[in-house]
Amino acid sequence: KAGVTQTPRYLIKTRGQQVTLSCSPISGHRSVSWYQQTPGQGLQFLFEYFSETQRNKGNFPGRFSGRQFSNSRSEMNVSTLELGDSALYLCASSENQNTEAFFGQGTRLTVV
Amino acid sequence: ILNVEQSPQSLHVQEGDSTNFTCSFPSSNFYALHWYRWETAKSPEALFVMTLNGDEKKKGRISATLNTKEGYSYLYIKGSQPEDSATYLCAFINPNDYKLSFGAGTTVTVRA
C-alpha cells in the first residue's frame, strides 16, 4: 500500500507570491489533515478535509486555504507569502477521526 | 485551544538504560490520545492510539499508559537503543471537533 505522498518536497518562494502544496493520501483514507511546523513549535493544525468538505480549521489567517478532490487528494494554498510562512508543512491521512494518522514526508517551504 | 504539554523537552539516555516521559492533557471529556515517533528526516509514525482509562499498550521495548482521570500518559522505553533516538509526540483528540492537538514533543537522544 503506497504511503502518503506530498509534492513538492522543497520549495523556495518570494514574499508576496502564492504557493500550492499537494497531498495524496493512502488509498481508502478519506480524511486529510494539514499541519505546519516551525522551529521550536509543535505541529500546528491547519485544517482537515473529509469527503471534499472542510471539517475543521485551525487558527491561521485566511491566506491559508485548502481543498479536497473526489479522489481524496488534497491541496493547500498559501497566498501573499510572508517570511514567517517558512516552515515544514505536513499532510496526514486517516480512515476516520479516531484512527492513527499516517504522515507524508512534508514540504519544506522557504520564503525569501 | 487545548493545552497538551510534554515533559521533559529533551533527554539524553545511555544505551541500555530505560527512560520515560510524560504527556499531560485536559482531563475533562476525554476522547483519545495518540503517540507518534518522529525520526530525523522521516515522517511521524504512529506508535499507539489510546482510548480507555488504564490502557496499557506495548510495541517491542516501547510501552505507554493512560490516566484519563488525572490527564496524563507516560511513554516508556526499556533498554534504550540508538535507533530509539527520535522526537516523541503525543496528540490529544478534542472531543468537541475531533482535531488532533499535538504537544511540542520530547526529543530522546540515546548515546552508545
Short mmCIF file of N, CA, C and O in Angstrom, two decimals, chain A:
data_model
loop_
_atom_site.label_atom_id
_atom_site.label_comp_id
_atom_site.label_asym_id
_atom_site.label_seq_id
_atom_site.Cartn_x
_atom_site.Cartn_y
_atom_site.Cartn_z
N LYS A 1 0.86 -1.19 0.00
CA LYS A 1 0.00 0.00 0.00
C LYS A 1 0.88 1.23 0.00
O LYS A 1 1.75 1.38 0.86
N ALA A 2 0.71 2.13 -0.96
CA ALA A 2 1.54 3.32 -1.02
C ALA A 2 1.21 4.21 0.16
O ALA A 2 0.08 4.27 0.64
N GLY A 3 2.23 4.93 0.63
CA GLY A 3 2.05 5.84 1.75
C GLY A 3 1.51 7.17 1.29
O GLY A 3 1.10 7.35 0.14
N VAL A 4 1.53 8.12 2.21
CA VAL A 4 1.08 9.47 1.91
C VAL A 4 2.18 10.18 1.13
O VAL A 4 3.34 10.17 1.55
N THR A 5 1.81 10.77 0.03
CA THR A 5 2.79 11.43 -0.84
C THR A 5 2.53 12.92 -0.88
O THR A 5 1.41 13.36 -1.16
N GLN A 6 3.59 13.69 -0.61
CA GLN A 6 3.47 15.13 -0.68
C GLN A 6 4.42 15.66 -1.75
O GLN A 6 5.57 15.21 -1.86
N THR A 7 3.93 16.62 -2.51
CA THR A 7 4.78 17.26 -3.51
C THR A 7 4.54 18.76 -3.50
O THR A 7 3.42 19.21 -3.20
N PRO A 8 5.58 19.57 -3.79
CA PRO A 8 6.96 19.12 -3.91
C PRO A 8 7.58 18.88 -2.53
O PRO A 8 6.95 19.17 -1.52
N ARG A 9 8.75 18.38 -2.47
CA ARG A 9 9.43 18.18 -1.18
C ARG A 9 10.06 19.48 -0.68
O ARG A 9 10.09 19.71 0.53
N TYR A 10 10.54 20.26 -1.59
CA TYR A 10 11.18 21.53 -1.23
C TYR A 10 10.70 22.63 -2.17
O TYR A 10 10.44 22.37 -3.34
N LEU A 11 10.63 23.82 -1.62
CA LEU A 11 10.11 24.94 -2.40
C LEU A 11 10.70 26.23 -1.86
O LEU A 11 10.74 26.44 -0.64
N ILE A 12 11.13 27.09 -2.76
CA ILE A 12 11.59 28.41 -2.36
C ILE A 12 10.74 29.43 -3.10
O ILE A 12 10.62 29.38 -4.33
N LYS A 13 10.14 30.33 -2.34
CA LYS A 13 9.27 31.35 -2.91
C LYS A 13 9.67 32.71 -2.37
O LYS A 13 10.32 32.83 -1.33
N THR A 14 9.21 33.72 -3.08
CA THR A 14 9.48 35.11 -2.68
C THR A 14 8.27 35.68 -1.95
O THR A 14 7.12 35.30 -2.25
N ARG A 15 8.53 36.57 -1.03
CA ARG A 15 7.44 37.25 -0.32
C ARG A 15 6.42 37.80 -1.30
O ARG A 15 6.78 38.38 -2.33
N GLY A 16 5.16 37.64 -0.98
CA GLY A 16 4.10 38.15 -1.83
C GLY A 16 3.58 37.15 -2.84
O GLY A 16 2.45 37.30 -3.35
N GLN A 17 4.37 36.12 -3.11
CA GLN A 17 3.90 35.11 -4.05
C GLN A 17 2.89 34.19 -3.38
O GLN A 17 2.64 34.29 -2.18
N GLN A 18 2.33 33.31 -4.17
CA GLN A 18 1.44 32.31 -3.61
C GLN A 18 2.00 30.92 -3.93
O GLN A 18 2.82 30.77 -4.84
N VAL A 19 1.56 29.92 -3.17
CA VAL A 19 2.09 28.57 -3.35
C VAL A 19 0.98 27.55 -3.15
O VAL A 19 0.04 27.78 -2.38
N THR A 20 1.09 26.46 -3.88
CA THR A 20 0.15 25.35 -3.74
C THR A 20 0.92 24.08 -3.44
O THR A 20 1.87 23.75 -4.17
N LEU A 21 0.53 23.41 -2.38
CA LEU A 21 1.16 22.15 -1.99
C LEU A 21 0.14 21.02 -2.20
O LEU A 21 -1.05 21.22 -2.01
N SER A 22 0.65 19.85 -2.53
CA SER A 22 -0.24 18.75 -2.84
C SER A 22 -0.02 17.56 -1.92
O SER A 22 1.11 17.31 -1.47
N CYS A 23 -1.08 16.83 -1.66
CA CYS A 23 -1.01 15.65 -0.79
C CYS A 23 -1.90 14.56 -1.35
O CYS A 23 -3.10 14.77 -1.56
N SER A 24 -1.31 13.40 -1.57
CA SER A 24 -2.09 12.23 -1.99
C SER A 24 -2.15 11.26 -0.81
O SER A 24 -1.11 10.75 -0.38
N PRO A 25 -3.34 11.00 -0.29
CA PRO A 25 -3.46 10.15 0.91
C PRO A 25 -3.32 8.68 0.56
O PRO A 25 -3.29 8.29 -0.61
N ILE A 26 -3.27 7.88 1.58
CA ILE A 26 -3.30 6.43 1.41
C ILE A 26 -4.65 6.05 0.80
O ILE A 26 -5.69 6.62 1.19
N SER A 27 -4.61 5.13 -0.13
CA SER A 27 -5.84 4.71 -0.79
C SER A 27 -6.88 4.24 0.23
O SER A 27 -6.59 3.44 1.13
N GLY A 28 -8.08 4.78 0.11
CA GLY A 28 -9.14 4.41 1.04
C GLY A 28 -9.31 5.37 2.20
O GLY A 28 -10.33 5.34 2.89
N HIS A 29 -8.31 6.20 2.44
CA HIS A 29 -8.42 7.19 3.52
C HIS A 29 -9.16 8.42 3.00
O HIS A 29 -8.77 9.00 2.00
N ARG A 30 -10.19 8.80 3.73
CA ARG A 30 -10.97 9.95 3.29
C ARG A 30 -10.67 11.23 4.06
O ARG A 30 -11.06 12.30 3.66
N SER A 31 -9.98 11.07 5.19
CA SER A 31 -9.65 12.25 6.00
C SER A 31 -8.22 12.67 5.70
O SER A 31 -7.29 11.85 5.74
N VAL A 32 -8.05 13.95 5.39
CA VAL A 32 -6.72 14.52 5.15
C VAL A 32 -6.57 15.77 6.01
O VAL A 32 -7.43 16.65 5.97
N SER A 33 -5.50 15.81 6.79
CA SER A 33 -5.22 16.97 7.64
C SER A 33 -3.89 17.59 7.25
O SER A 33 -2.99 16.90 6.78
N TRP A 34 -3.78 18.89 7.49
CA TRP A 34 -2.56 19.63 7.21
C TRP A 34 -2.04 20.25 8.49
O TRP A 34 -2.83 20.75 9.31
N TYR A 35 -0.70 20.24 8.64
CA TYR A 35 -0.05 20.81 9.81
C TYR A 35 1.15 21.66 9.36
O TYR A 35 1.78 21.38 8.36
N GLN A 36 1.43 22.64 10.20
CA GLN A 36 2.63 23.46 9.99
C GLN A 36 3.58 23.26 11.15
O GLN A 36 3.14 23.24 12.31
N GLN A 37 4.85 23.08 10.84
CA GLN A 37 5.83 23.03 11.91
C GLN A 37 6.92 24.05 11.65
O GLN A 37 7.56 24.05 10.60
N THR A 38 7.12 24.94 12.61
CA THR A 38 8.21 25.91 12.57
C THR A 38 9.17 25.59 13.69
O THR A 38 8.80 24.92 14.66
N PRO A 39 10.44 26.04 13.57
CA PRO A 39 11.45 25.72 14.59
C PRO A 39 10.97 26.09 15.99
O PRO A 39 10.47 27.20 16.21
N GLY A 40 11.08 25.15 16.91
CA GLY A 40 10.71 25.41 18.29
C GLY A 40 9.22 25.26 18.57
O GLY A 40 8.79 25.36 19.71
N GLN A 41 8.43 25.00 17.54
CA GLN A 41 6.98 24.85 17.71
C GLN A 41 6.58 23.41 17.46
O GLN A 41 7.19 22.69 16.69
N GLY A 42 5.52 23.01 18.10
CA GLY A 42 4.95 21.71 17.80
C GLY A 42 4.19 21.79 16.49
O GLY A 42 4.18 22.81 15.81
N LEU A 43 3.57 20.69 16.15
CA LEU A 43 2.77 20.68 14.94
C LEU A 43 1.51 21.51 15.15
O LEU A 43 0.73 21.23 16.06
N GLN A 44 1.33 22.51 14.33
CA GLN A 44 0.16 23.37 14.43
C GLN A 44 -0.87 22.95 13.38
O GLN A 44 -0.56 22.90 12.19
N PHE A 45 -2.07 22.68 13.82
CA PHE A 45 -3.13 22.20 12.95
C PHE A 45 -3.62 23.33 12.04
O PHE A 45 -3.94 24.43 12.49
N LEU A 46 -3.68 23.03 10.75
CA LEU A 46 -4.17 23.99 9.77
C LEU A 46 -5.63 23.72 9.43
O LEU A 46 -6.49 24.57 9.66
N PHE A 47 -5.91 22.59 8.86
CA PHE A 47 -7.29 22.19 8.56
C PHE A 47 -7.37 20.71 8.26
O PHE A 47 -6.37 20.05 8.04
N GLU A 48 -8.62 20.24 8.26
CA GLU A 48 -8.89 18.84 7.96
C GLU A 48 -10.03 18.76 6.96
O GLU A 48 -11.02 19.50 7.06
N TYR A 49 -9.86 17.88 5.99
CA TYR A 49 -10.88 17.65 4.99
C TYR A 49 -11.35 16.20 5.05
O TYR A 49 -10.55 15.30 5.31
N PHE A 50 -12.63 16.03 4.81
CA PHE A 50 -13.21 14.69 4.79
C PHE A 50 -14.27 14.69 3.69
O PHE A 50 -15.19 15.50 3.71
N SER A 51 -14.11 13.77 2.75
CA SER A 51 -15.05 13.68 1.63
C SER A 51 -15.32 15.04 1.01
O SER A 51 -16.49 15.45 0.86
N GLU A 52 -14.26 15.75 0.69
CA GLU A 52 -14.28 17.02 -0.04
C GLU A 52 -14.80 18.19 0.78
O GLU A 52 -14.95 19.29 0.23
N THR A 53 -15.08 17.99 2.05
CA THR A 53 -15.60 19.07 2.90
C THR A 53 -14.58 19.41 3.98
O THR A 53 -13.99 18.52 4.60
N GLN A 54 -14.40 20.72 4.21
CA GLN A 54 -13.53 21.11 5.31
C GLN A 54 -14.28 20.89 6.60
O GLN A 54 -15.30 21.54 6.87
N ARG A 55 -13.74 20.01 7.42
CA ARG A 55 -14.45 19.64 8.64
C ARG A 55 -13.95 20.42 9.84
O ARG A 55 -14.70 20.67 10.78
N ASN A 56 -12.67 20.80 9.82
CA ASN A 56 -12.08 21.54 10.93
C ASN A 56 -11.07 22.54 10.40
O ASN A 56 -10.46 22.31 9.35
N LYS A 57 -10.89 23.61 11.15
CA LYS A 57 -9.93 24.62 10.73
C LYS A 57 -9.18 25.10 11.97
O LYS A 57 -9.78 25.30 13.03
N GLY A 58 -7.90 25.31 11.81
CA GLY A 58 -7.08 25.83 12.90
C GLY A 58 -7.07 27.35 12.90
O GLY A 58 -7.79 27.99 12.14
N ASN A 59 -6.23 27.91 13.76
CA ASN A 59 -6.18 29.36 13.92
C ASN A 59 -5.14 30.00 13.00
O ASN A 59 -4.15 30.54 13.45
N PHE A 60 -5.36 29.92 11.74
CA PHE A 60 -4.47 30.52 10.76
C PHE A 60 -5.25 31.56 9.96
O PHE A 60 -6.47 31.45 9.80
N PRO A 61 -4.52 32.57 9.44
CA PRO A 61 -5.22 33.60 8.67
C PRO A 61 -5.82 33.05 7.38
O PRO A 61 -5.47 31.96 6.92
N GLY A 62 -6.71 33.84 6.79
CA GLY A 62 -7.41 33.41 5.59
C GLY A 62 -6.51 33.20 4.38
O GLY A 62 -6.95 32.65 3.37
N ARG A 63 -5.24 33.63 4.50
CA ARG A 63 -4.29 33.40 3.38
C ARG A 63 -4.04 31.90 3.18
O ARG A 63 -3.58 31.47 2.13
N PHE A 64 -4.33 31.14 4.22
CA PHE A 64 -4.16 29.69 4.16
C PHE A 64 -5.51 29.06 3.80
O PHE A 64 -6.51 29.28 4.50
N SER A 65 -5.52 28.32 2.74
CA SER A 65 -6.75 27.67 2.33
C SER A 65 -6.43 26.29 1.77
O SER A 65 -5.27 25.96 1.53
N GLY A 66 -7.46 25.51 1.60
CA GLY A 66 -7.23 24.17 1.07
C GLY A 66 -8.46 23.66 0.38
O GLY A 66 -9.52 24.31 0.36
N ARG A 67 -8.30 22.49 -0.20
CA ARG A 67 -9.46 21.82 -0.77
C ARG A 67 -9.14 20.33 -0.91
O ARG A 67 -7.98 19.91 -0.84
N GLN A 68 -10.18 19.56 -1.11
CA GLN A 68 -10.01 18.13 -1.30
C GLN A 68 -10.83 17.72 -2.51
O GLN A 68 -11.97 18.17 -2.71
N PHE A 69 -10.25 16.84 -3.32
CA PHE A 69 -10.90 16.39 -4.53
C PHE A 69 -11.65 15.07 -4.30
O PHE A 69 -11.50 14.44 -3.24
N SER A 70 -12.39 14.67 -5.28
CA SER A 70 -13.22 13.46 -5.13
C SER A 70 -12.38 12.21 -4.93
O SER A 70 -12.86 11.22 -4.37
N ASN A 71 -11.13 12.23 -5.35
CA ASN A 71 -10.26 11.06 -5.13
C ASN A 71 -9.49 11.17 -3.81
O ASN A 71 -8.55 10.42 -3.58
N SER A 72 -9.92 12.11 -2.97
CA SER A 72 -9.34 12.37 -1.64
C SER A 72 -8.02 13.12 -1.66
O SER A 72 -7.54 13.51 -0.60
N ARG A 73 -7.44 13.31 -2.82
CA ARG A 73 -6.23 14.13 -2.88
C ARG A 73 -6.56 15.54 -2.39
O ARG A 73 -7.68 16.03 -2.57
N SER A 74 -5.58 16.14 -1.74
CA SER A 74 -5.83 17.47 -1.17
C SER A 74 -4.74 18.44 -1.59
O SER A 74 -3.60 18.05 -1.85
N GLU A 75 -5.11 19.67 -1.67
CA GLU A 75 -4.15 20.75 -1.93
C GLU A 75 -4.29 21.81 -0.85
O GLU A 75 -5.38 22.04 -0.32
N MET A 76 -3.17 22.44 -0.56
CA MET A 76 -3.16 23.57 0.36
C MET A 76 -2.56 24.76 -0.36
O MET A 76 -1.55 24.61 -1.07
N ASN A 77 -3.17 25.89 -0.20
CA ASN A 77 -2.70 27.10 -0.87
C ASN A 77 -2.39 28.18 0.17
O ASN A 77 -3.15 28.37 1.12
N VAL A 78 -1.28 28.84 -0.03
CA VAL A 78 -0.96 30.00 0.81
C VAL A 78 -0.75 31.18 -0.13
O VAL A 78 0.10 31.12 -1.03
N SER A 79 -1.51 32.23 0.06
CA SER A 79 -1.38 33.41 -0.80
C SER A 79 -0.59 34.49 -0.06
O SER A 79 -0.45 34.45 1.17
N THR A 80 -0.08 35.42 -0.81
CA THR A 80 0.66 36.56 -0.27
C THR A 80 1.65 36.10 0.81
O THR A 80 1.55 36.46 1.99
N LEU A 81 2.58 35.30 0.38
CA LEU A 81 3.51 34.68 1.31
C LEU A 81 4.28 35.70 2.15
O LEU A 81 4.67 36.77 1.65
N GLU A 82 4.49 35.34 3.41
CA GLU A 82 5.29 36.15 4.33
C GLU A 82 6.49 35.31 4.77
O GLU A 82 6.45 34.08 4.71
N LEU A 83 7.52 36.01 5.26
CA LEU A 83 8.72 35.31 5.70
C LEU A 83 8.38 34.27 6.76
O LEU A 83 8.95 33.17 6.80
N GLY A 84 7.43 34.60 7.62
CA GLY A 84 7.04 33.72 8.72
C GLY A 84 6.32 32.46 8.28
O GLY A 84 6.06 31.57 9.10
N ASP A 85 5.99 32.38 7.01
CA ASP A 85 5.35 31.16 6.49
C ASP A 85 6.36 30.07 6.19
O ASP A 85 5.97 28.94 5.87
N SER A 86 7.64 30.42 6.27
CA SER A 86 8.68 29.41 6.07
C SER A 86 8.53 28.33 7.13
O SER A 86 8.55 28.61 8.34
N ALA A 87 8.35 27.11 6.70
CA ALA A 87 8.05 26.02 7.64
C ALA A 87 8.04 24.69 6.90
O ALA A 87 8.12 24.65 5.66
N LEU A 88 7.92 23.65 7.69
CA LEU A 88 7.65 22.32 7.14
C LEU A 88 6.14 22.11 7.19
O LEU A 88 5.54 22.27 8.25
N TYR A 89 5.55 21.78 6.06
CA TYR A 89 4.11 21.54 6.01
C TYR A 89 3.89 20.04 5.83
O TYR A 89 4.34 19.43 4.87
N LEU A 90 3.19 19.48 6.79
CA LEU A 90 2.93 18.05 6.79
C LEU A 90 1.46 17.76 6.51
O LEU A 90 0.58 18.47 7.00
N CYS A 91 1.25 16.72 5.76
CA CYS A 91 -0.10 16.25 5.48
C CYS A 91 -0.22 14.87 6.10
O CYS A 91 0.75 14.11 6.14
N ALA A 92 -1.40 14.56 6.61
CA ALA A 92 -1.63 13.24 7.20
C ALA A 92 -3.00 12.74 6.76
O ALA A 92 -3.95 13.51 6.66
N SER A 93 -3.08 11.46 6.51
CA SER A 93 -4.38 10.87 6.17
C SER A 93 -4.76 9.80 7.17
O SER A 93 -3.91 9.21 7.84
N SER A 94 -6.05 9.59 7.33
CA SER A 94 -6.53 8.55 8.23
C SER A 94 -7.87 8.05 7.71
O SER A 94 -8.53 8.70 6.89
N GLU A 95 -8.25 6.89 8.22
CA GLU A 95 -9.53 6.32 7.79
C GLU A 95 -10.69 7.14 8.33
O GLU A 95 -11.65 7.41 7.64
N ASN A 96 -10.58 7.48 9.61
CA ASN A 96 -11.58 8.35 10.21
C ASN A 96 -10.95 9.11 11.35
O ASN A 96 -9.73 9.10 11.51
N GLN A 97 -11.76 9.77 12.14
CA GLN A 97 -11.23 10.73 13.10
C GLN A 97 -10.53 10.11 14.29
O GLN A 97 -9.73 10.76 14.93
N ASN A 98 -10.82 8.89 14.63
CA ASN A 98 -10.19 8.36 15.84
C ASN A 98 -9.19 7.24 15.55
O ASN A 98 -8.83 6.49 16.44
N THR A 99 -8.77 7.13 14.31
CA THR A 99 -7.72 6.16 13.99
C THR A 99 -6.41 6.89 13.77
O THR A 99 -6.37 8.11 13.59
N GLU A 100 -5.31 6.13 13.78
CA GLU A 100 -4.00 6.75 13.67
C GLU A 100 -3.86 7.50 12.35
O GLU A 100 -4.46 7.15 11.35
N ALA A 101 -3.06 8.55 12.41
CA ALA A 101 -2.78 9.33 11.22
C ALA A 101 -1.48 8.85 10.58
O ALA A 101 -0.52 8.52 11.28
N PHE A 102 -1.46 8.82 9.27
CA PHE A 102 -0.27 8.46 8.51
C PHE A 102 0.23 9.73 7.82
O PHE A 102 -0.52 10.36 7.07
N PHE A 103 1.48 10.05 8.09
CA PHE A 103 2.03 11.32 7.62
C PHE A 103 2.85 11.16 6.35
O PHE A 103 3.52 10.13 6.15
N GLY A 104 2.82 12.19 5.53
CA GLY A 104 3.74 12.30 4.42
C GLY A 104 5.07 12.83 4.91
O GLY A 104 5.23 13.13 6.10
N GLN A 105 6.02 12.95 4.00
CA GLN A 105 7.36 13.42 4.39
C GLN A 105 7.45 14.93 4.46
O GLN A 105 8.45 15.47 4.91
N GLY A 106 6.39 15.59 4.03
CA GLY A 106 6.36 17.03 4.20
C GLY A 106 6.89 17.81 3.02
O GLY A 106 7.62 17.30 2.17
N THR A 107 6.50 19.06 2.96
CA THR A 107 7.05 20.03 2.01
C THR A 107 7.74 21.10 2.82
O THR A 107 7.13 21.72 3.70
N ARG A 108 9.02 21.29 2.54
CA ARG A 108 9.79 22.35 3.22
C ARG A 108 9.69 23.60 2.38
O ARG A 108 10.22 23.66 1.28
N LEU A 109 8.96 24.59 2.90
CA LEU A 109 8.77 25.86 2.20
C LEU A 109 9.68 26.92 2.80
O LEU A 109 9.70 27.12 4.03
N THR A 110 10.43 27.58 1.95
CA THR A 110 11.27 28.70 2.37
C THR A 110 10.80 29.94 1.63
O THR A 110 10.73 29.94 0.40
N VAL A 111 10.48 30.97 2.38
CA VAL A 111 10.07 32.25 1.80
C VAL A 111 11.21 33.24 1.98
O VAL A 111 11.69 33.46 3.11
N VAL A 112 11.64 33.82 0.88
CA VAL A 112 12.78 34.76 0.95
C VAL A 112 12.35 36.16 0.52
O VAL A 112 11.29 36.33 -0.10
#
